[in-house]
Structure formats: C-alpha cells, structure tokens
Short mmCIF file of C-alpha atoms in Angstrom, two decimals:
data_model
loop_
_atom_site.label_atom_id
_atom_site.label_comp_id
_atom_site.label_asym_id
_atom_site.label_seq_id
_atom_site.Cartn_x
_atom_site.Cartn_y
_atom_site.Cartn_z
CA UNK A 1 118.90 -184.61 94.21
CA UNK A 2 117.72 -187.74 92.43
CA UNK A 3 118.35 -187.58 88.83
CA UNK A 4 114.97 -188.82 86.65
CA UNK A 5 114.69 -189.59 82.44
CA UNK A 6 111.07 -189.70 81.72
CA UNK A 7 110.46 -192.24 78.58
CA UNK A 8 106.92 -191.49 77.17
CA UNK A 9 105.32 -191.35 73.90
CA UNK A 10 101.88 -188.99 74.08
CA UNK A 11 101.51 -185.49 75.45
CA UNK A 12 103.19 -186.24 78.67
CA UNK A 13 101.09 -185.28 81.19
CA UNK A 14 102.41 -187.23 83.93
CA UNK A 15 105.79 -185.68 82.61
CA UNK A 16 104.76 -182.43 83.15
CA UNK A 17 102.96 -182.85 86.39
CA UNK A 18 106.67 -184.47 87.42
CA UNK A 19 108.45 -181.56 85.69
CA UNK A 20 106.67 -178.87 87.90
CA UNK A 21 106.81 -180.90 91.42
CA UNK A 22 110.67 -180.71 90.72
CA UNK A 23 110.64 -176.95 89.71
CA UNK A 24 109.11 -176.57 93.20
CA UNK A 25 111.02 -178.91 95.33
CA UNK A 26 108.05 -181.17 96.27
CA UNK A 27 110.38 -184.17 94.81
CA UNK A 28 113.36 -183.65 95.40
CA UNK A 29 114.88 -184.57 91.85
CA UNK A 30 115.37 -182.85 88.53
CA UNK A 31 114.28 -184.76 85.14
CA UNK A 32 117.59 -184.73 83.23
CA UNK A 33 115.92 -186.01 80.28
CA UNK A 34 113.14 -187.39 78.15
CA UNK A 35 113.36 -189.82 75.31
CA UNK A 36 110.48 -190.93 73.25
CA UNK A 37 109.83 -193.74 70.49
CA UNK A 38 107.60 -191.07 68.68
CA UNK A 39 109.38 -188.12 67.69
CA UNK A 40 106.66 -185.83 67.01
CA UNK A 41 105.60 -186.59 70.90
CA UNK A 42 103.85 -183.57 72.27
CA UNK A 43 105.58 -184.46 75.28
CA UNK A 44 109.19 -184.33 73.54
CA UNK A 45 107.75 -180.68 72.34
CA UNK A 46 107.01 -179.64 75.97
CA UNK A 47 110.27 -180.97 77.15
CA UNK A 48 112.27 -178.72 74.78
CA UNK A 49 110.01 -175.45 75.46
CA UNK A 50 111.06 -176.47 79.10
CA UNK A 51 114.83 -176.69 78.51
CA UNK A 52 114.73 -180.30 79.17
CA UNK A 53 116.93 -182.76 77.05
CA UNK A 54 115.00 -184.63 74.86
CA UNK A 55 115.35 -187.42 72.09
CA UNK A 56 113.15 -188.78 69.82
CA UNK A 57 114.36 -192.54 69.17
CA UNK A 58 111.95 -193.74 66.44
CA UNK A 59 111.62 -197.87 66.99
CA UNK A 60 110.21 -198.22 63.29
CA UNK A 61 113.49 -196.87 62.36
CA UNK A 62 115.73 -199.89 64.03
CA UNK A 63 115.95 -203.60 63.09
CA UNK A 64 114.62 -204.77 65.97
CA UNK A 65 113.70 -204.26 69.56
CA UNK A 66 117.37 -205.22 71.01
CA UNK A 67 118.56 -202.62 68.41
CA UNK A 68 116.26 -200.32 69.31
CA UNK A 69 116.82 -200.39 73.26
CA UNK A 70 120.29 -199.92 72.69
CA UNK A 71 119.97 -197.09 71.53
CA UNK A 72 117.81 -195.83 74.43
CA UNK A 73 119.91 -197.66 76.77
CA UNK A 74 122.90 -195.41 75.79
CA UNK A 75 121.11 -192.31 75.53
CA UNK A 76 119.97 -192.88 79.00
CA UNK A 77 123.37 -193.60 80.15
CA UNK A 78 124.90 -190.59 78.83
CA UNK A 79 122.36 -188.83 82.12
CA UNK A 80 122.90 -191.33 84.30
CA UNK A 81 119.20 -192.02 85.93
CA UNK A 82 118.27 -192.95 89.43
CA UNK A 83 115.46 -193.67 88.05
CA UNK A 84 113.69 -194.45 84.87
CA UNK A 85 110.00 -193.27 84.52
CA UNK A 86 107.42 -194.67 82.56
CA UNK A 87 104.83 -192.18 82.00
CA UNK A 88 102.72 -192.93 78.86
CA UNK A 89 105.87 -195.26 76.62
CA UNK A 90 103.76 -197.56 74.60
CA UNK A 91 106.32 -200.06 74.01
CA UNK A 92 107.20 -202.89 75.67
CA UNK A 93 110.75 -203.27 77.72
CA UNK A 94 112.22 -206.54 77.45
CA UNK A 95 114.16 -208.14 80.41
CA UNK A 96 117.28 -207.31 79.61
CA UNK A 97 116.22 -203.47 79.79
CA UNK A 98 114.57 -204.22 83.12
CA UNK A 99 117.65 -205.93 84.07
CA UNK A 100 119.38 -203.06 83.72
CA UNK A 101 117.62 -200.76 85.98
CA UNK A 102 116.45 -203.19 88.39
CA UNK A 103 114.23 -202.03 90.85
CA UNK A 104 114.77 -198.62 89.56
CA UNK A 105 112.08 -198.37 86.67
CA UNK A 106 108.72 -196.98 87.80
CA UNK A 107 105.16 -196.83 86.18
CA UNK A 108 101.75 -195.60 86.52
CA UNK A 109 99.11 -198.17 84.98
CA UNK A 110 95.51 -196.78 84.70
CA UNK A 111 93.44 -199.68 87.28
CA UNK A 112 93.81 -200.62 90.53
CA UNK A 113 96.27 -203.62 89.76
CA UNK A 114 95.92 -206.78 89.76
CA UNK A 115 92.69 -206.03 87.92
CA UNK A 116 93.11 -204.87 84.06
CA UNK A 117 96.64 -205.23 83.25
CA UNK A 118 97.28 -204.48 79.62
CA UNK A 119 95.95 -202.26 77.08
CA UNK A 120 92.26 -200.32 77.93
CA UNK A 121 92.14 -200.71 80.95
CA UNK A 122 89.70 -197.89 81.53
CA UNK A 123 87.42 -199.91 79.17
CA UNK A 124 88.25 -203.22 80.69
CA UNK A 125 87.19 -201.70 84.08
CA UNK A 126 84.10 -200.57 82.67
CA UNK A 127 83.09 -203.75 80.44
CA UNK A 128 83.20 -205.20 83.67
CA UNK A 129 81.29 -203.46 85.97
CA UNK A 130 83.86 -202.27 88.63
CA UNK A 131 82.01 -199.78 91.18
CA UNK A 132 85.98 -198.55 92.16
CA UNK A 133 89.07 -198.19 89.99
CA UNK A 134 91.54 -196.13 90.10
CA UNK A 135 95.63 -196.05 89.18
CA UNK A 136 98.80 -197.37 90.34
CA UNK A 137 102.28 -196.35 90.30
CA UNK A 138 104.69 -199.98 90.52
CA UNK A 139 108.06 -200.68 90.06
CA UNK A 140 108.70 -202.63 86.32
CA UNK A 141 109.61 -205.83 86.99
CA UNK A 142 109.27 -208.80 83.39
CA UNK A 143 105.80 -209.05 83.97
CA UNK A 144 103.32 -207.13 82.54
CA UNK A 145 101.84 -204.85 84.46
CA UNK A 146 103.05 -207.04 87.96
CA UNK A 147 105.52 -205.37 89.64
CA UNK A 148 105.66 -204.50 93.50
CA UNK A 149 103.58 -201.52 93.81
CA UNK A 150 104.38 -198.26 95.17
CA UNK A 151 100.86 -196.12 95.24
CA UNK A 152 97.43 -196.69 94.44
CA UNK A 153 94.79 -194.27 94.52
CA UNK A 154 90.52 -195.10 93.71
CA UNK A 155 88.20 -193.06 92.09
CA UNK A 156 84.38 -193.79 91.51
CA UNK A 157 83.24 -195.67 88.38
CA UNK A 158 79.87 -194.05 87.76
CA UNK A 159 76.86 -195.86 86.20
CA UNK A 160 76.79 -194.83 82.79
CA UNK A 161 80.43 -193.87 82.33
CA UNK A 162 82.52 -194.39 79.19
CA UNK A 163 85.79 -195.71 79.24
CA UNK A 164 86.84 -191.72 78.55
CA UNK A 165 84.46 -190.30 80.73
CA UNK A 166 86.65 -192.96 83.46
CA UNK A 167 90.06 -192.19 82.34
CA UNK A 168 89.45 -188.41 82.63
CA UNK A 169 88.76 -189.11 86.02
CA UNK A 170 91.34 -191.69 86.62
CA UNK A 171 93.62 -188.59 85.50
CA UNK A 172 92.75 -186.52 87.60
CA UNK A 173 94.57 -189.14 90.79
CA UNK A 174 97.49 -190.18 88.58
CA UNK A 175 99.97 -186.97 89.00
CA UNK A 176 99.42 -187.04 92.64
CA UNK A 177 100.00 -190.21 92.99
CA UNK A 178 103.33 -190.89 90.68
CA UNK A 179 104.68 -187.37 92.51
CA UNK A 180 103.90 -189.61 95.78
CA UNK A 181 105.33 -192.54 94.77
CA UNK A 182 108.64 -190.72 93.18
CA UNK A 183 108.81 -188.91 96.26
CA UNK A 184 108.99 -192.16 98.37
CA UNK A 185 111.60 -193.15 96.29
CA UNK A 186 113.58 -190.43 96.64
CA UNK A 187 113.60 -191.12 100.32
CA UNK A 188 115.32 -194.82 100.02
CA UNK A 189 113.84 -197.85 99.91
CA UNK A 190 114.77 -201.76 99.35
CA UNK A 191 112.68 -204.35 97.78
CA UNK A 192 111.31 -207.45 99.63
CA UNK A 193 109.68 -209.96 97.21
CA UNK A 194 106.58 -207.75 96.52
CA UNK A 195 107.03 -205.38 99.15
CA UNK A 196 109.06 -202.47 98.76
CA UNK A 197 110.10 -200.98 102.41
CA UNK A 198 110.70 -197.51 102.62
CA UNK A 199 113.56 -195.73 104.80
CA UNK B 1 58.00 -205.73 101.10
CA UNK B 2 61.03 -208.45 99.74
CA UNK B 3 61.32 -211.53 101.05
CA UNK B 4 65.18 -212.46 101.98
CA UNK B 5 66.39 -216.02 102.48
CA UNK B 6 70.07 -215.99 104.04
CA UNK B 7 72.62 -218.40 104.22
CA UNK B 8 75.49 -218.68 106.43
CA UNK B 9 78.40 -220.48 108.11
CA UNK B 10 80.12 -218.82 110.68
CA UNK B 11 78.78 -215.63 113.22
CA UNK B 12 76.27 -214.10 110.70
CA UNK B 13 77.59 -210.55 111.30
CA UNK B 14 76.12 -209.37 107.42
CA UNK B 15 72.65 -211.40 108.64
CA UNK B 16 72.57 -209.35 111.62
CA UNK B 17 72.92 -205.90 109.88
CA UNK B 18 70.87 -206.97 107.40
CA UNK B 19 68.09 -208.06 110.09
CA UNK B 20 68.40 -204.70 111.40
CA UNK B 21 67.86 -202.53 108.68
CA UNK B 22 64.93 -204.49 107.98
CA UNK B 23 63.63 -203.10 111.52
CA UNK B 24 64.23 -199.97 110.85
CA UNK B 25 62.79 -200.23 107.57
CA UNK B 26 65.77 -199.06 106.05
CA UNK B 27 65.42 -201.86 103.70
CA UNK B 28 61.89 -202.86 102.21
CA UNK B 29 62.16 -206.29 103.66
CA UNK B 30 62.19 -208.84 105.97
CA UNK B 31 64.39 -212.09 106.90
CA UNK B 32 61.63 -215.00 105.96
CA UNK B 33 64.40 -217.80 106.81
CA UNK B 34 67.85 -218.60 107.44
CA UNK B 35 69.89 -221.54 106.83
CA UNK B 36 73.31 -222.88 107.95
CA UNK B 37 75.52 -225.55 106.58
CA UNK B 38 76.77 -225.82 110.44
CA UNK B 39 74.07 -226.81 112.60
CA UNK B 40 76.26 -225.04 115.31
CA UNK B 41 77.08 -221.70 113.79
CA UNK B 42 76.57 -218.53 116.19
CA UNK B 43 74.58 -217.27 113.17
CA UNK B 44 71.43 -219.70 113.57
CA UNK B 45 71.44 -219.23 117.41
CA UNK B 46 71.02 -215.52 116.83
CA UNK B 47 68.34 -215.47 114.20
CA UNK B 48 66.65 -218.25 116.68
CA UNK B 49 66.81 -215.53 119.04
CA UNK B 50 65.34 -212.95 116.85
CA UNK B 51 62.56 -214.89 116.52
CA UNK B 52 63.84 -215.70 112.59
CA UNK B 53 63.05 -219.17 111.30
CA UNK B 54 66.40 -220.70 111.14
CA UNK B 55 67.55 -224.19 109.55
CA UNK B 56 70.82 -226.31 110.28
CA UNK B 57 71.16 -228.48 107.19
CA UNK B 58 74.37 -230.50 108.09
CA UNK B 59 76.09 -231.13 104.43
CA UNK B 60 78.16 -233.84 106.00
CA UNK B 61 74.93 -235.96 106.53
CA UNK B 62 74.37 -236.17 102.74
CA UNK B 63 75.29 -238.29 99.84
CA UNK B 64 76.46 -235.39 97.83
CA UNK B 65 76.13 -232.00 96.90
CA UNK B 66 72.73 -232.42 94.63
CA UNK B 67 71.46 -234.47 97.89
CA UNK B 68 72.46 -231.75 100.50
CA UNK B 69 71.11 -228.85 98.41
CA UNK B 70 67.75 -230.44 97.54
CA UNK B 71 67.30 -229.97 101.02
CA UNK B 72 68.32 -226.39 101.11
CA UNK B 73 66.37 -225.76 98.08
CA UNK B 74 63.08 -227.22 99.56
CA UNK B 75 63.60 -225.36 102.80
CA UNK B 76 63.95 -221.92 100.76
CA UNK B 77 60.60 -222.80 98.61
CA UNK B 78 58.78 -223.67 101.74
CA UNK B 79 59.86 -219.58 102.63
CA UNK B 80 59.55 -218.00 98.60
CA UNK B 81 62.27 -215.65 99.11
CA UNK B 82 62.46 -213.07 96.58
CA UNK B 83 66.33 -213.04 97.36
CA UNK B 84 68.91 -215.55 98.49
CA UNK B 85 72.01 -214.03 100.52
CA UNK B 86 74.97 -215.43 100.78
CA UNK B 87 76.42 -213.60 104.16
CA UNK B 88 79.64 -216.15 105.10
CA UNK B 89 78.37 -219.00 103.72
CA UNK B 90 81.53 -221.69 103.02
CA UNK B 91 79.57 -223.70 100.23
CA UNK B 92 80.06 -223.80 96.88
CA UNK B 93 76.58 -223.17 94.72
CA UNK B 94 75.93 -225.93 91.93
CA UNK B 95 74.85 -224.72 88.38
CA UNK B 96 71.83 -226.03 88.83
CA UNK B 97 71.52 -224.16 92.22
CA UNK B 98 72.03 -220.55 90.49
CA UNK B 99 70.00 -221.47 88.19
CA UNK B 100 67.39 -222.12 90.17
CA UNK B 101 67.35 -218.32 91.97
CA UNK B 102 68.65 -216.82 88.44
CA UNK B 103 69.77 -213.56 89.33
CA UNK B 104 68.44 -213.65 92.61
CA UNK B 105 71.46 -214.90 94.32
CA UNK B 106 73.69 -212.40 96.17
CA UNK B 107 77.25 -212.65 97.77
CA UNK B 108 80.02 -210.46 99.56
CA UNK B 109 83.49 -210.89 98.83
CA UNK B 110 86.32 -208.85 100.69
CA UNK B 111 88.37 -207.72 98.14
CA UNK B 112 87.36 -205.08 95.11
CA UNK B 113 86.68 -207.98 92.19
CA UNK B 114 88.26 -209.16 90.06
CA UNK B 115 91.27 -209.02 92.23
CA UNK B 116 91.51 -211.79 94.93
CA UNK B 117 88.84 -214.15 94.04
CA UNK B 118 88.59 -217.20 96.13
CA UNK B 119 89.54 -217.94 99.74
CA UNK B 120 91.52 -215.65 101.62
CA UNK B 121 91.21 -212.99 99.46
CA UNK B 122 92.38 -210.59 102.67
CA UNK B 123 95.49 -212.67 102.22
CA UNK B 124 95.69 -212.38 98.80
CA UNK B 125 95.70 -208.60 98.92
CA UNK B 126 98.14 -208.62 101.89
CA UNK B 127 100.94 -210.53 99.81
CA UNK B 128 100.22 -209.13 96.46
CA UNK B 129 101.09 -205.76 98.10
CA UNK B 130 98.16 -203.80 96.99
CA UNK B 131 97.51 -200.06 98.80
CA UNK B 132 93.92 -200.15 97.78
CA UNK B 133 91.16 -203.06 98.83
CA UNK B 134 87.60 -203.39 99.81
CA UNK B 135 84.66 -205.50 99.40
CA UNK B 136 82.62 -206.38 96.36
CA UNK B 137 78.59 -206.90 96.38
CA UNK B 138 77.25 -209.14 93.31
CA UNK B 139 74.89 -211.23 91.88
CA UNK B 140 76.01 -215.11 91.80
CA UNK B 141 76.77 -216.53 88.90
CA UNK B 142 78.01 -220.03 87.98
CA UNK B 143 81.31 -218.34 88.02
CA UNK B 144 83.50 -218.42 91.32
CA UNK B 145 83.20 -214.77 92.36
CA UNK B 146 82.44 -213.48 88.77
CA UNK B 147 78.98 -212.45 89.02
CA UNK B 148 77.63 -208.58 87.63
CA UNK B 149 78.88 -206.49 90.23
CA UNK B 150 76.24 -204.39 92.62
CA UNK B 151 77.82 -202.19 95.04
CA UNK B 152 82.03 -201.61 95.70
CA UNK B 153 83.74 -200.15 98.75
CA UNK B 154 87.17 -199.25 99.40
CA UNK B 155 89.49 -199.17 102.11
CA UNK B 156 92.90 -198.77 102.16
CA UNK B 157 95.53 -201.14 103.34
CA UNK B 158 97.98 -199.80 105.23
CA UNK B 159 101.86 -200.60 105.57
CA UNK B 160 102.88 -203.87 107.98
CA UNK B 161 98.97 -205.08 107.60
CA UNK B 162 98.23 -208.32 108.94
CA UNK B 163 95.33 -210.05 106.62
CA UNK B 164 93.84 -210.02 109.66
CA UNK B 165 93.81 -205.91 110.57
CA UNK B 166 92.81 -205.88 106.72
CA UNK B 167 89.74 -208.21 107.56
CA UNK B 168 88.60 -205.92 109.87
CA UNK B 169 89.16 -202.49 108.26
CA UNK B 170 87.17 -204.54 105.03
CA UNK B 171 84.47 -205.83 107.32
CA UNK B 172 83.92 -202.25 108.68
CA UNK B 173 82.32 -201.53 105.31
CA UNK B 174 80.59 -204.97 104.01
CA UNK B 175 77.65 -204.25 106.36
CA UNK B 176 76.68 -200.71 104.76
CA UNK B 177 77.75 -202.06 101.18
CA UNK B 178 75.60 -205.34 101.55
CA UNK B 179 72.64 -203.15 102.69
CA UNK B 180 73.04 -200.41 100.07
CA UNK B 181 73.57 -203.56 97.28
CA UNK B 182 69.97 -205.06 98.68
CA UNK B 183 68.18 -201.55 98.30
CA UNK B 184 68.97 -201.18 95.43
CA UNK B 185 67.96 -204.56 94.16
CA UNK B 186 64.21 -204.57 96.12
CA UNK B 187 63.51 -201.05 94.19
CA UNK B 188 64.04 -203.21 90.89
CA UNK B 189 66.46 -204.08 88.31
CA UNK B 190 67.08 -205.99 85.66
CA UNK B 191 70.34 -207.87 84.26
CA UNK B 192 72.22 -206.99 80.65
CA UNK B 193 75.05 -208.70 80.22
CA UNK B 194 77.46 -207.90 83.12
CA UNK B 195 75.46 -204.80 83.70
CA UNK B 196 72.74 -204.87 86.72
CA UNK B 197 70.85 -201.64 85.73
CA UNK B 198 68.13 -200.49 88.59
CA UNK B 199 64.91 -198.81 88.32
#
C-alpha cells in the first residue's frame, strides 16, 4: 500500500476521484492526508467528512514562502508520503520542496503539455484555436509545468466553446487519467531524463 | 469547383490523396498544377502520370529566394489556384510570398500545434515524452507553423516509439485531416483573428 498526501486548494475533485479509487482498491494506496494553503478549501471539508487528516496551512499567514513550506514540509513528514499529489494547489513549489520529493511529486495540468503551461490554460487552448486538448498527469520537476509525463488523455475542442464549456470537458478525462497515472506509480518505476520506465 | 495548386518535395503522399478525393468528388476540386523544389521528387513523376501539370523549379539554380519564388509565383498565376497546398514541401515561404495567397496558403504539420513546431517535430514529441500527438492542418502565416488552425487529429504515442513508428501512426491520419481541412475551406470561410470560421 502506497501511502499518498493530496495538497490542493479548491473543491478537490481530483482528490475525491483519488479518495474513492483507493476505497475500492483500483490504486492500491490510501491518502493519509490532505493539506491545503486555503483553509476554508471545500476539499479540506470533504477530507474531514471522509475521516481523512487534513490541515489547512494558510501561506498569507507566514513570512515567506521558505517559511511557509516548512511548515508543509513537516506536516507532510509527520505521514510519511510515497507520494505527493498535486491536485488543484495554486501555489508554486520552489526547488528545494521539489528537491525533497524528487521524482515523487505528481500533477495533473489542464492541456496536452508542452502546449499551455501556466495559468488558463483552457482559455489559452481556446484563444488559440486548438482542434484537440486535453490533460496531463507529470511528475514536478523546477520547471513549470515541464516535468516527465506520466498520462495524457485528448478531448475535442469544439467550435464555439468557452474556456468553461472546455474545462468541463477536460474534467471529465482528468480523474481517469491521474487514477492511471497513480496507479502506474504504484507499480514501480525509475526516471530516465524525460522518460519515466515503468516495472 | 476550387482550383488547388500543390507544392511538394519528397513522394507527394498528401498530393496523391488529395488527387483522389478530387476524383471521387469528395472534394469540390481539382489539382490545376503542381510544383516541386526537386526536379526529381517521386511527387512530380506521379502527378505527370496522372495527367496533372507538374513543374520542377530547381531553387539551387537561383540567385535567391525572391528570384526562385518569382518563378513559383508566375507558374501558380499562369494556373489561378484558389488554394496553395503545402503537402511536404521543404521551403520556407517569404512574407511577401504569404502575402501574396493571403489566407489561401495551407500546410500539414505532424504534431498537434503549438507543440513541436519546426523540423522533426516526430522527434520532438518522441524525446519530450509526450503520450498524446497528431497532426495539425492550418492556414500559413508569416509565422513558422503558427498559422489559424483548420483541422487536428490525434494519435497516441506509444511506449519505446521510434520517431519513426510515430511518423507513420501520424501519417495514417494527415491524409483524412488534410482532406477534411480542404472541404471545409472550398464550402467558404473567412479569417478573425486566429479564428477560421466556415460557412
């Protein structure tokens, strides 16, 4: 059993889709706990309705960032993660944090990568033009949005959809596909440059 | 009926779906003239065989670029093609070139734009590590590969991929996407922005 803390800051959707493939052993794992920069997260709700530990670490509350990953850095620690899962944390990790869990920090980004890193990226996709988009699940690595990636799944971009209209249907392929990814992880893997190699 | 110019470098595989589904009348056009960079290329000998007026224009036996395209451009007005197609051709457009078929200039790239622009974009996608590729339809613009997007088609890549296994699986969808793209255009459009809308 691979031991998972979920850092989010929204409803946690992705959470709960991870949550519920664990309750019925399609990943092999169990999230051991949340943590959120928001404390009124509804995802940091959900996780206590679900018995799941969860703290809200408010970053307007610390001096800095460094201050402020410390303290999620030790809450972490105190569950000792395989793996650390981004699923909807709007901040930033510096590299020391990714240092820390090398190769062991996963997240889902809303485009099929290398196209629209960064914020929007539903409405990037569609200022464009893209016919296809779609999500993918990577491994964090200092870059934004650039790490070797795990899973990627496409979905239609209609003519005439909003960037909503697009994420709602971007949605729809992201719990599948982190669920995939996570459960590929579970398995064993090792990183190659870009290209991680599963067991 | 449209009137389609296409130009070419290598085997002419797109020109010779393309040809086809103007027999069929599948597309509401015909193939008024084709033109090579490389007197030589397997592409002219087939359209010669097809019975398609077909032009080697040698770029090494020019000055320059404005010289060698002069020449193209004066073969395409003797023809008045509605469309010019880019289907494996290796040359770079000018500005002046685009300008000249505004909007009327078509390429494929294999790979879903804006990832991979450029050479090699099989490659590209092969060392990036991406799950999800394709091949990209699109108007030409002055930018390289940047142009409004027309038509997108995925494939996936698959684990221990060679670019060239990638090429293939890609290829096995540029001749229905290129087709579908030119449909669409001879029923009408016009251009906003980055936006192609059809009639």
């Amino acid at each position: 059993m691979k031991r998972l803390a979920v850092l989010l800051s929204g409803r946690g959707s992705n959470f709960l889709a991870i949550h519920e493939a664990c309750a019925t052993k399609e990943l092999p794992a169990e999230v051991v706990c949340v943590v959120s920069n928001k404390p009124d997260a509804r995802g940091i709700e959900k996780a206590r309705e679900l018995g799941v530990p969860a703290f809200g670490i408010d970053h307007k509350q610390f001096a800095n960032r460094a201050a402020y990953e410390a303290e999620v850095i030790a809450t972490l620690d105190r569950h000792a993660p395989d793996f650390v899962i981004l699923a909807g944390y709007m901040r930033l990790l510096s590299p020391d944090f990714v240092a820390r869990f090398r190769h062991r920090i996963t997240n889902i980004h809303p485009s099929l990568l290398p196209s629209f890193p960064g914020v929007d990226a539903q409405r990037q996709a569609v200022e464009y033009g893209v016919k296809v988009s779609g999500c993918t699940v990577h491994l964090v690595d200092e870059s934004l949005d650039g790490g070797p990636i795990l899973v990627q799944r496409s979905v239609p971009v209609l003519d005439g959809d909003t960037p909503e209209e697009l994420a709602t249907r971007i949605l729809g392929q992201e719990h599948g596909a982190y669920i995939e990814a996570l459960r590929k992880l579970c398995g064993g893997y090792r990183v190659d440059g870009r290209r991680v190699i599963f067991d």
